[in-house]
Amino acid sequence: MPRGQSMLTPRNTTRCPKRKISLATLLSGLAALSVILTITIQLIASYQSKKRALFDTTLTLNHSNAMKMSLTMDSLFKSMRSSLQYTAGIMADNRLMNEASRYEYLELMRKSSNYFNSIVAVDETGIVRTTAPQTVGTTGTPLTTDASKEALSLRKSYTSKPYISASGRLIMFMSEPLFDKDGLYRGMIAGTIYLQENNIIHTIFGSNNMDELGTYFFVVSSDGSLLYHPDKSRIGENVSRNQVVGKTMQGLNGSEQVVSTRGVALLAGYSTVQENNWGIVVVSPIEKVYEQLNRDTRLMLIYMLPPFLLLMLSAIWLARKLARPFVSLADLVSKIGKEKVDLPVPQSHWNREADLLTRTIMLAVADIQKRADQLTQAAVTDPLTGLMNRRTMEDAMNGWIAEQAPFSIIVTDLDKFKSINDTYGHQAGDEVLKHLAAIMKQLVPVVDICCRYGGEEFVILLAGTTVTDAFIVAERIRLTMEKSHEPLGKPVTLSLGIAHYPSHALSAESLFLQADQALYEAKKRGRNQTVIARSYEVSAELNQTESRG
């Protein structure tokens, strides 16, 4: 039984902190998840509801505006028709009215109503008898356009389709026949409307601008050509391929979502003018509706954030209070092997298990870090000379080549080093190696890398240098070593080979091979000299310059 109790007790004590931490995490997670889900569902539902409401409201308003405008235009054209009919009656009853009287009457009618830009009286033969204003200059000339000839031949009320006149204007006209008291046809009265110039229609429908939400309207003729549009360059363009324009051409009214002939998604309301079969379309870009919808959604989200944040902060505070010691330990352990870890002073925790675990891990981390420091130092340095080792050299070369950063490599070899070992012993040879390493450390900038490659062979990596710079450094090392009598009491010479990335090679292996071949060439030439890979002429010139200096 005591044995069973001893096994049971640690099992309970080790599970308690896990259960507490898991519960805190679970509670904070559930609280956050429930709030997030609630807000998400509410936002989605509200977004979809407002989207539908905005779309419906926009479609309804656009249709209502299109209907109002079509009724306005319909009433306007009926008034214009009535005005022409009244004038035709006056002119028919006073057939013997002289030219001056007819002109004064037509001019009075034109100026008083601003319905028409010009009014003409045409006899039954198609000759223009009177024109108001006279500046039009058509008096006494025959009718030339197909529409005017058709109106004269029909002998009834007529409204032409918009067309481009000889003067380049977009115009249309309305006409009424003239019958005398005996019922004989005496010609017609025609009022001309310049659709893009000053008149009552242009005043009402020509000042067409977008509002702050991008809503605008346009007017199309019975054949689908644009008569009024905010973009003046599109006047006269045929847009009958537009779905709602096609419906106005069929005399329909309504509202719907549509894509324009230029690929823009729109919410359109449309209506047909009964008097002239024109169509009026009021549109709002869906993009603008979405912008308004997104603004409303952001505003709602702002109102919802404070209580959400308060709840989240409360849950996070409780969870962090429970998990703080374990998070600290996990953070500490995660840094091992990545960086130098400064062990904090162990603190007593209110949680027994956290306190015990903290002290145990602190001791373990201290021991691991000590061993890691020793291994790291041993892994990157040469134990005899204190220089970087071959692995460090290879890592540096590969890193610089990956970054495409130019650099030079100097491969150095002690001349007749075997005879030094044979004559003076290996201990003396080691002293020579350490002496050369000391000279390298002294003459090579600290930002560059000096390595012992193996045996009596050394490598120097000079970042961002040219071949000439590397040659100067190599010669300084060679001459300093030659002039020094330490530690053997006589000079020890060097042979050096230089290569440059990317001038001589594009890979670490090839670059080292180039420098090593240059070193071999220096040995072949008699040792105690520096040779640049594949540039022996330059090397010779620099050697001569150095010797003269």
Coordinates of C-alpha atoms in Angstrom, one line a residue, residues 4-547:
G4 CA 1.0 2.3 -4.3
Q5 CA 0.5 5.6 -2.5
S6 CA 3.9 6.8 -3.4
M7 CA 3.1 6.1 -7.1
L8 CA -0.3 7.8 -6.9
T9 CA 0.9 11.0 -5.2
P10 CA 3.4 12.2 -7.9
R11 CA 0.9 11.3 -10.6
N12 CA -1.7 13.7 -9.1
T13 CA 0.9 16.4 -8.4
T14 CA 2.2 16.3 -11.9
R15 CA -1.2 16.5 -13.5
C16 CA -2.7 19.4 -11.5
P17 CA -0.7 22.2 -13.1
K18 CA -1.4 20.8 -16.6
R19 CA -5.1 20.7 -15.8
K20 CA -5.1 24.3 -14.5
I21 CA -3.1 25.6 -17.4
S22 CA -5.2 23.7 -20.0
L23 CA -8.4 24.9 -18.3
A24 CA -7.2 28.5 -18.4
T25 CA -6.3 28.2 -22.0
L26 CA -9.5 26.5 -22.8
L27 CA -11.6 29.1 -21.0
S28 CA -9.8 32.0 -22.6
G29 CA -9.9 30.2 -26.0
L30 CA -13.6 29.4 -25.7
A31 CA -14.4 32.9 -24.6
A32 CA -12.5 34.4 -27.5
L33 CA -13.9 31.9 -29.9
S34 CA -17.5 32.5 -28.9
V35 CA -17.2 36.2 -29.0
I36 CA -15.4 36.1 -32.4
L37 CA -18.0 33.7 -33.8
T38 CA -20.8 35.9 -32.5
I39 CA -19.4 39.0 -34.0
T40 CA -18.6 37.3 -37.2
I41 CA -22.1 35.9 -37.6
Q42 CA -23.6 39.2 -36.7
L43 CA -21.4 41.1 -39.1
I44 CA -22.1 38.6 -41.9
A45 CA -25.8 38.7 -41.3
S46 CA -25.9 42.5 -40.9
Y47 CA -23.7 42.9 -44.0
Q48 CA -26.0 40.7 -46.2
S49 CA -29.1 42.4 -44.8
K50 CA -27.8 45.9 -45.4
K51 CA -26.5 44.9 -48.8
R52 CA -30.0 43.7 -49.8
A53 CA -31.6 46.8 -48.3
L54 CA -29.1 49.2 -50.0
F55 CA -29.6 47.4 -53.3
D56 CA -33.4 47.5 -53.0
T57 CA -33.4 51.1 -51.9
T58 CA -31.1 52.2 -54.6
L59 CA -33.1 50.4 -57.3
T60 CA -36.4 51.8 -56.0
L61 CA -35.0 55.4 -55.9
N62 CA -33.5 55.1 -59.3
H63 CA -36.7 53.7 -60.8
S64 CA -38.7 56.5 -59.0
N65 CA -36.4 59.2 -60.4
A66 CA -36.5 57.7 -63.9
M67 CA -40.3 57.7 -63.7
K68 CA -40.4 61.3 -62.5
M69 CA -38.1 62.4 -65.3
S70 CA -40.0 60.5 -68.0
L71 CA -43.2 62.1 -66.8
T72 CA -41.5 65.5 -66.9
M73 CA -40.3 64.9 -70.4
D74 CA -43.6 63.5 -71.5
S75 CA -45.4 66.6 -70.2
L76 CA -42.9 68.8 -71.8
F77 CA -43.2 67.3 -75.2
K78 CA -47.0 67.4 -74.9
S79 CA -46.8 71.1 -74.1
M80 CA -44.5 71.6 -77.1
R81 CA -46.9 69.7 -79.3
S82 CA -49.9 71.8 -78.0
S83 CA -47.9 75.0 -78.7
L84 CA -47.2 73.9 -82.3
Q85 CA -50.9 72.9 -82.7
Y86 CA -52.0 76.3 -81.4
T87 CA -49.6 78.1 -83.7
A88 CA -50.7 76.0 -86.7
G89 CA -54.3 76.9 -86.0
I90 CA -53.5 80.6 -85.9
M91 CA -51.4 80.4 -89.0
A92 CA -54.1 78.4 -90.9
D93 CA -56.9 80.9 -89.9
N94 CA -54.7 83.8 -91.0
R95 CA -53.4 82.4 -94.3
L96 CA -53.2 85.8 -95.8
M97 CA -50.9 87.1 -93.0
N98 CA -47.9 88.8 -94.6
E99 CA -44.3 87.7 -94.1
A100 CA -43.5 90.2 -91.5
S101 CA -46.5 89.3 -89.3
R102 CA -45.7 85.6 -89.7
Y103 CA -42.1 86.2 -88.6
E104 CA -43.1 88.3 -85.6
Y105 CA -45.6 85.7 -84.5
L106 CA -43.1 82.8 -84.8
E107 CA -40.4 84.7 -83.1
L108 CA -42.7 85.6 -80.3
M109 CA -43.7 82.0 -79.8
R110 CA -40.0 80.9 -79.9
K111 CA -38.8 83.4 -77.3
S112 CA -41.7 83.1 -75.0
S113 CA -41.6 79.4 -74.5
N114 CA -37.9 78.5 -75.1
Y115 CA -39.2 75.2 -76.4
F116 CA -37.6 75.4 -79.8
N117 CA -34.3 76.8 -81.1
S118 CA -35.9 77.7 -84.4
I119 CA -39.4 77.5 -86.0
V120 CA -40.2 77.5 -89.7
A121 CA -43.4 77.8 -91.8
V122 CA -43.3 75.6 -94.9
D123 CA -45.8 75.7 -97.7
E124 CA -47.3 72.6 -99.3
T125 CA -44.5 72.5 -102.0
G126 CA -41.8 72.2 -99.4
I127 CA -40.5 75.7 -99.6
V128 CA -39.6 77.4 -96.3
R129 CA -41.6 80.7 -96.3
T130 CA -40.8 82.0 -92.8
T131 CA -37.9 81.3 -90.4
A132 CA -37.5 82.4 -86.8
P133 CA -34.9 83.5 -86.1
Q134 CA -33.8 84.9 -89.5
T135 CA -30.2 84.0 -88.8
V136 CA -30.9 80.4 -89.6
G137 CA -31.1 81.6 -93.2
T138 CA -33.4 78.9 -94.7
T139 CA -36.2 81.2 -95.9
G140 CA -37.0 80.6 -99.5
T141 CA -35.1 77.3 -99.6
P142 CA -36.6 73.9 -100.2
L143 CA -36.6 71.2 -97.5
T144 CA -33.6 68.9 -97.9
T145 CA -33.6 66.3 -95.1
D146 CA -35.5 63.0 -95.4
A147 CA -37.2 63.6 -92.1
S148 CA -38.6 67.0 -93.1
K149 CA -39.8 65.6 -96.4
E150 CA -41.4 62.7 -94.6
A151 CA -43.2 65.1 -92.2
L152 CA -44.5 67.2 -95.2
S153 CA -45.8 64.2 -97.0
L154 CA -47.5 62.6 -94.0
R155 CA -49.7 65.7 -93.4
K156 CA -50.1 64.9 -89.7
S157 CA -48.4 65.5 -86.4
Y158 CA -44.8 64.3 -86.6
T159 CA -41.8 63.9 -84.3
S160 CA -38.5 63.1 -86.0
K161 CA -35.8 60.9 -84.6
P162 CA -32.6 62.7 -83.4
Y163 CA -30.1 63.1 -86.3
I164 CA -27.0 65.0 -87.1
S165 CA -27.7 68.1 -89.2
A166 CA -25.6 69.5 -92.0
S167 CA -24.1 72.0 -89.5
G168 CA -23.0 69.1 -87.3
R169 CA -25.6 69.6 -84.6
L170 CA -27.6 66.8 -82.9
I171 CA -31.2 67.9 -83.6
M172 CA -34.7 66.8 -83.9
F173 CA -37.9 68.5 -84.9
M174 CA -41.7 68.4 -84.3
S175 CA -44.2 69.5 -86.9
E176 CA -47.9 70.2 -87.2
P177 CA -49.8 70.3 -90.6
L178 CA -51.5 73.5 -91.8
F179 CA -55.1 73.1 -93.1
D180 CA -57.2 76.1 -94.2
K181 CA -60.9 76.5 -93.4
D182 CA -61.7 74.5 -96.6
G183 CA -59.6 71.6 -95.4
L184 CA -56.9 72.1 -98.0
Y185 CA -53.4 71.2 -97.0
R186 CA -51.2 74.4 -96.9
G187 CA -47.9 73.0 -95.5
M188 CA -46.7 72.7 -91.9
I189 CA -45.2 74.4 -88.9
A190 CA -42.0 72.8 -87.6
G191 CA -40.1 73.5 -84.4
T192 CA -36.4 72.5 -84.4
I193 CA -34.7 71.4 -81.1
Y194 CA -30.9 71.5 -80.8
L195 CA -30.4 68.8 -78.2
Q196 CA -27.0 70.0 -77.0
E197 CA -27.7 73.8 -77.1
N198 CA -29.8 76.1 -74.9
N199 CA -33.5 75.3 -74.8
I200 CA -35.9 74.0 -72.1
I201 CA -35.1 70.3 -72.7
H202 CA -31.3 70.9 -72.4
T203 CA -31.9 73.1 -69.3
I204 CA -33.7 70.2 -67.6
F205 CA -31.8 67.2 -68.9
G206 CA -28.5 68.6 -70.2
S207 CA -27.0 69.6 -66.8
N208 CA -26.4 65.9 -65.9
N209 CA -23.7 65.4 -63.3
M210 CA -22.9 62.6 -60.9
D211 CA -23.9 63.0 -57.3
E212 CA -21.7 62.1 -54.3
L213 CA -22.6 58.4 -54.6
G214 CA -21.8 58.3 -58.3
T215 CA -25.5 58.2 -59.4
Y216 CA -26.3 59.8 -62.7
F217 CA -28.8 59.4 -65.5
F218 CA -28.7 59.3 -69.3
V219 CA -31.3 59.6 -72.0
V220 CA -31.5 57.4 -75.1
S221 CA -33.5 57.8 -78.3
S222 CA -35.9 55.2 -79.6
D223 CA -33.1 53.4 -81.5
G224 CA -30.7 53.3 -78.4
S225 CA -28.5 56.3 -79.2
L226 CA -27.3 58.4 -76.3
L227 CA -28.8 61.9 -76.3
Y228 CA -27.8 63.1 -72.8
H229 CA -25.0 61.7 -70.7
P230 CA -22.5 63.1 -68.1
D231 CA -19.6 62.0 -70.5
K232 CA -20.2 64.4 -73.4
S233 CA -17.9 62.4 -75.6
R234 CA -20.4 59.6 -75.6
I235 CA -23.3 61.6 -77.1
G236 CA -24.5 59.8 -80.2
E237 CA -23.1 56.5 -79.2
N238 CA -25.4 53.5 -79.7
V239 CA -25.9 51.5 -76.5
S240 CA -28.8 49.4 -77.6
R241 CA -26.8 46.3 -76.4
N242 CA -27.3 47.5 -72.9
Q243 CA -30.0 45.3 -71.3
V244 CA -32.1 48.1 -69.8
V245 CA -31.7 50.3 -72.8
G246 CA -33.1 47.4 -74.9
K247 CA -36.1 47.3 -72.5
T248 CA -36.8 51.0 -72.9
M249 CA -36.8 50.5 -76.6
Q250 CA -39.6 48.0 -76.0
G251 CA -41.5 50.6 -74.0
L252 CA -40.9 48.9 -70.6
N253 CA -40.3 50.4 -67.2
G254 CA -38.6 48.9 -64.2
S255 CA -35.3 48.4 -62.3
E256 CA -32.6 45.8 -62.1
Q257 CA -28.9 45.1 -61.8
V258 CA -27.1 45.3 -65.1
V259 CA -23.6 45.5 -66.6
S260 CA -23.0 48.4 -68.9
T261 CA -21.6 48.2 -72.4
R262 CA -18.2 49.1 -70.8
G263 CA -18.3 46.4 -68.3
V264 CA -19.4 48.4 -65.2
A265 CA -21.8 46.8 -62.8
L266 CA -24.8 49.2 -62.2
L267 CA -28.1 49.4 -60.3
A268 CA -30.4 50.8 -62.9
G269 CA -34.0 52.2 -62.8
Y270 CA -35.5 52.9 -66.2
S271 CA -38.6 54.4 -67.8
T272 CA -39.9 55.1 -71.3
V273 CA -41.3 58.5 -72.4
Q274 CA -44.6 57.8 -74.0
E275 CA -44.7 60.9 -76.2
N276 CA -41.4 60.3 -78.1
N277 CA -40.4 56.7 -77.1
W278 CA -37.2 57.9 -75.6
G279 CA -35.8 56.0 -72.6
I280 CA -34.5 57.6 -69.3
V281 CA -32.1 55.4 -67.2
V282 CA -30.9 56.3 -63.7
V283 CA -27.9 54.3 -62.6
S284 CA -25.7 53.9 -59.5
P285 CA -22.4 52.0 -59.7
I286 CA -22.5 49.0 -57.5
E287 CA -18.9 49.8 -56.5
K288 CA -20.1 53.0 -54.8
V289 CA -22.9 51.0 -53.0
Y290 CA -20.3 48.6 -51.7
E291 CA -18.2 51.5 -50.5
Q292 CA -21.1 52.9 -48.4
L293 CA -21.9 49.4 -47.2
N294 CA -18.2 48.9 -46.1
R295 CA -18.3 52.2 -44.3
D296 CA -21.4 51.2 -42.4
T297 CA -19.8 47.8 -41.5
R298 CA -16.6 49.4 -40.3
L299 CA -18.7 51.8 -38.1
M300 CA -20.6 48.9 -36.6
L301 CA -17.4 47.0 -36.0
I302 CA -16.0 50.1 -34.1
Y303 CA -19.0 50.1 -31.8
M304 CA -18.6 46.4 -31.1
L305 CA -14.9 46.5 -30.4
P306 CA -14.9 48.0 -26.8
P307 CA -16.9 45.2 -25.1
F308 CA -15.2 42.6 -27.2
L309 CA -11.8 43.9 -26.2
L310 CA -12.8 44.1 -22.6
L311 CA -13.9 40.5 -22.5
M312 CA -10.8 39.4 -24.4
L313 CA -8.4 41.2 -22.1
S314 CA -10.0 39.7 -19.1
A315 CA -9.7 36.2 -20.5
I316 CA -6.1 36.8 -21.6
W317 CA -5.1 38.3 -18.2
L318 CA -6.4 35.2 -16.4
A319 CA -4.8 32.8 -18.8
R320 CA -1.4 34.6 -18.7
K321 CA -1.4 34.7 -14.9
L322 CA -1.8 30.9 -14.9
A323 CA 0.6 30.2 -17.7
R324 CA 3.3 32.9 -17.1
P325 CA 5.9 30.7 -15.4
F326 CA 5.6 28.0 -18.0
V327 CA 5.8 30.5 -20.9
S328 CA 8.9 32.0 -19.4
L329 CA 10.5 28.6 -19.2
A330 CA 9.5 27.7 -22.7
D331 CA 11.0 31.0 -24.0
L332 CA 14.2 30.4 -22.1
V333 CA 14.6 26.8 -23.4
S334 CA 13.8 27.9 -27.0
K335 CA 16.8 30.3 -26.9
I336 CA 19.3 27.5 -26.1
G337 CA 21.5 26.9 -29.1
K338 CA 20.3 30.1 -30.8
E339 CA 21.8 32.9 -28.7
K340 CA 23.6 33.6 -25.5
V341 CA 21.1 33.1 -22.7
D342 CA 21.3 35.3 -19.6
L343 CA 19.8 33.2 -16.9
P344 CA 17.4 35.2 -14.7
V345 CA 17.4 35.1 -11.0
P346 CA 15.0 32.2 -10.0
Q347 CA 11.8 33.6 -8.5
S348 CA 9.4 31.9 -6.2
H349 CA 6.0 31.1 -7.8
W350 CA 2.7 30.7 -6.1
N351 CA 2.3 27.5 -8.1
R352 CA 4.3 24.7 -6.5
E353 CA 4.9 22.8 -9.7
A354 CA 5.9 25.9 -11.6
D355 CA 8.4 26.8 -8.8
L356 CA 9.9 23.3 -8.8
L357 CA 10.1 23.1 -12.6
T358 CA 11.7 26.6 -12.8
R359 CA 14.6 25.7 -10.5
T360 CA 15.3 22.4 -12.2
I361 CA 15.3 23.9 -15.7
M362 CA 17.6 26.8 -14.6
L363 CA 20.2 24.3 -13.4
A364 CA 19.9 22.3 -16.6
V365 CA 20.0 25.3 -18.9
A366 CA 23.2 26.6 -17.1
D367 CA 24.9 23.3 -17.7
I368 CA 23.7 23.0 -21.3
Q369 CA 24.8 26.5 -22.1
K370 CA 28.3 25.9 -20.7
R371 CA 28.7 22.8 -22.8
A372 CA 27.3 24.5 -25.9
D373 CA 29.7 27.5 -25.6
Q374 CA 32.6 25.0 -25.4
L375 CA 31.4 23.1 -28.4
T376 CA 30.6 26.2 -30.4
Q377 CA 34.1 27.6 -29.9
A378 CA 35.7 24.3 -30.8
A379 CA 33.5 24.0 -33.9
V380 CA 34.6 27.3 -35.5
T381 CA 38.2 27.8 -34.4
D382 CA 41.5 26.1 -34.9
P383 CA 42.8 25.1 -31.5
L384 CA 46.5 25.7 -32.3
T385 CA 46.4 29.1 -33.9
G386 CA 43.0 30.5 -32.7
L387 CA 42.1 31.3 -36.3
M388 CA 38.8 30.3 -37.9
N389 CA 38.7 26.7 -39.2
R390 CA 37.9 25.3 -42.6
R391 CA 34.1 25.0 -41.9
T392 CA 33.9 28.7 -41.1
M393 CA 35.7 29.5 -44.3
E394 CA 33.4 27.4 -46.4
D395 CA 30.3 28.9 -44.7
A396 CA 31.5 32.4 -45.3
M397 CA 32.3 31.8 -49.0
N398 CA 29.0 30.2 -49.7
G399 CA 27.1 33.0 -47.9
W400 CA 28.9 35.7 -49.8
I401 CA 28.4 33.9 -53.1
A402 CA 24.7 33.5 -52.3
E403 CA 24.5 37.2 -51.8
Q404 CA 26.6 37.8 -54.9
A405 CA 28.9 40.0 -52.8
P406 CA 32.4 40.3 -54.4
F407 CA 35.4 39.2 -52.4
S408 CA 39.0 38.0 -52.7
I409 CA 40.6 34.8 -51.4
I410 CA 44.3 34.4 -50.5
V411 CA 45.6 30.9 -50.1
T412 CA 48.9 30.9 -48.1
D413 CA 51.4 28.1 -47.7
L414 CA 54.6 28.1 -45.6
D415 CA 57.6 27.3 -47.8
K416 CA 59.6 24.1 -46.9
F417 CA 57.6 23.6 -43.8
K418 CA 58.4 19.9 -43.7
S419 CA 62.1 20.7 -43.4
I420 CA 61.3 23.0 -40.5
N421 CA 59.6 20.2 -38.7
D422 CA 62.4 17.8 -39.6
T423 CA 65.1 20.2 -38.5
Y424 CA 63.6 22.0 -35.5
G425 CA 60.9 19.6 -34.5
H426 CA 57.1 19.7 -34.6
Q427 CA 56.9 22.0 -31.5
A428 CA 59.0 24.6 -33.4
G429 CA 56.8 24.1 -36.4
D430 CA 53.7 24.8 -34.3
E431 CA 55.4 28.0 -33.1
V432 CA 55.9 29.1 -36.7
L433 CA 52.2 28.4 -37.5
K434 CA 51.2 30.5 -34.4
H435 CA 53.6 33.3 -35.4
L436 CA 52.1 33.4 -38.9
A437 CA 48.6 33.5 -37.4
A438 CA 49.6 36.4 -35.2
I439 CA 50.9 38.4 -38.3
M440 CA 47.6 37.7 -40.1
K441 CA 45.5 38.9 -37.2
Q442 CA 47.7 42.1 -37.1
L443 CA 47.6 42.9 -40.8
V444 CA 44.2 41.7 -41.9
P445 CA 41.2 44.0 -41.0
V446 CA 38.9 42.6 -38.3
V447 CA 36.0 42.5 -40.7
D448 CA 37.7 39.9 -42.8
I449 CA 38.3 36.3 -42.1
C450 CA 41.6 34.4 -41.4
C451 CA 41.4 30.6 -41.4
R452 CA 43.8 27.7 -41.0
Y453 CA 42.8 25.4 -43.8
G454 CA 45.0 22.5 -42.7
G455 CA 48.6 21.8 -42.0
E456 CA 50.8 24.7 -43.0
E457 CA 48.1 26.1 -45.4
F458 CA 46.1 29.2 -44.5
V459 CA 43.2 31.1 -46.2
I460 CA 42.3 34.7 -46.0
L461 CA 38.8 36.0 -47.1
L462 CA 38.7 39.7 -47.9
A463 CA 35.1 41.0 -48.3
G464 CA 34.4 43.7 -50.9
T465 CA 38.0 43.9 -52.2
T466 CA 39.5 44.0 -55.6
V467 CA 42.4 41.7 -56.8
T468 CA 44.8 44.7 -56.3
D469 CA 43.7 45.2 -52.7
A470 CA 44.1 41.5 -52.0
F471 CA 47.5 41.5 -53.6
I472 CA 48.6 44.4 -51.4
V473 CA 47.4 42.6 -48.2
A474 CA 49.1 39.4 -49.3
E475 CA 52.4 41.1 -50.0
R476 CA 52.3 42.8 -46.6
I477 CA 51.9 39.5 -44.9
R478 CA 54.6 37.9 -47.0
L479 CA 57.2 40.7 -46.5
T480 CA 56.4 40.9 -42.8
M481 CA 57.0 37.1 -42.4
E482 CA 60.1 37.3 -44.5
K483 CA 61.6 40.1 -42.4
S484 CA 60.7 38.4 -39.1
H485 CA 63.3 36.1 -37.6
E486 CA 60.9 34.6 -35.1
P487 CA 60.6 32.0 -33.8
L488 CA 63.5 30.2 -35.4
G489 CA 66.0 33.0 -35.5
K490 CA 65.9 33.1 -39.3
P491 CA 63.3 34.2 -42.0
V492 CA 60.5 31.9 -42.9
T493 CA 59.0 32.6 -46.4
L494 CA 55.5 32.2 -47.8
S495 CA 53.9 31.5 -51.1
L496 CA 50.5 33.0 -51.8
G497 CA 47.8 32.5 -54.5
I498 CA 45.0 35.0 -55.0
A499 CA 41.6 34.6 -56.7
H500 CA 38.6 36.9 -56.9
Y501 CA 34.8 36.4 -57.0
P502 CA 33.2 36.8 -59.5
S503 CA 36.2 37.7 -61.7
H504 CA 37.8 34.2 -61.6
A505 CA 35.0 31.8 -60.6
L506 CA 31.3 31.7 -59.7
S507 CA 31.4 28.9 -57.2
A508 CA 33.3 28.4 -53.9
E509 CA 35.0 25.2 -55.1
S510 CA 36.1 26.7 -58.4
L511 CA 37.3 29.9 -56.7
F512 CA 39.4 28.0 -54.2
L513 CA 40.8 25.8 -57.0
Q514 CA 41.8 29.0 -58.9
A515 CA 43.6 30.4 -55.8
D516 CA 45.2 27.0 -55.1
Q517 CA 46.5 26.8 -58.7
A518 CA 47.9 30.3 -58.3
L519 CA 49.6 29.2 -55.1
Y520 CA 51.1 26.2 -57.0
E521 CA 52.3 28.6 -59.7
A522 CA 54.0 30.7 -57.0
K523 CA 55.8 27.5 -55.7
K524 CA 56.7 26.6 -59.2
R525 CA 58.3 30.1 -59.8
G526 CA 60.6 29.6 -56.8
R527 CA 58.4 30.3 -53.7
N528 CA 58.3 33.4 -51.6
Q529 CA 56.0 35.3 -53.9
T530 CA 52.3 36.1 -54.6
V531 CA 50.6 35.1 -57.8
I532 CA 47.1 36.1 -58.9
A533 CA 45.0 33.4 -60.6
R534 CA 45.1 33.6 -64.4
S535 CA 46.7 37.1 -64.2
Y536 CA 50.4 36.3 -64.0
E537 CA 51.3 39.4 -66.0
V538 CA 49.6 41.7 -63.5
S539 CA 51.2 39.8 -60.6
A540 CA 54.6 40.3 -62.2
E541 CA 54.0 44.0 -62.6
L542 CA 52.8 44.4 -59.1
N543 CA 55.8 42.4 -57.8
Q544 CA 58.2 44.8 -59.7
T545 CA 56.3 47.8 -58.3
E546 CA 56.5 46.4 -54.8
S547 CA 60.3 45.7 -55.1

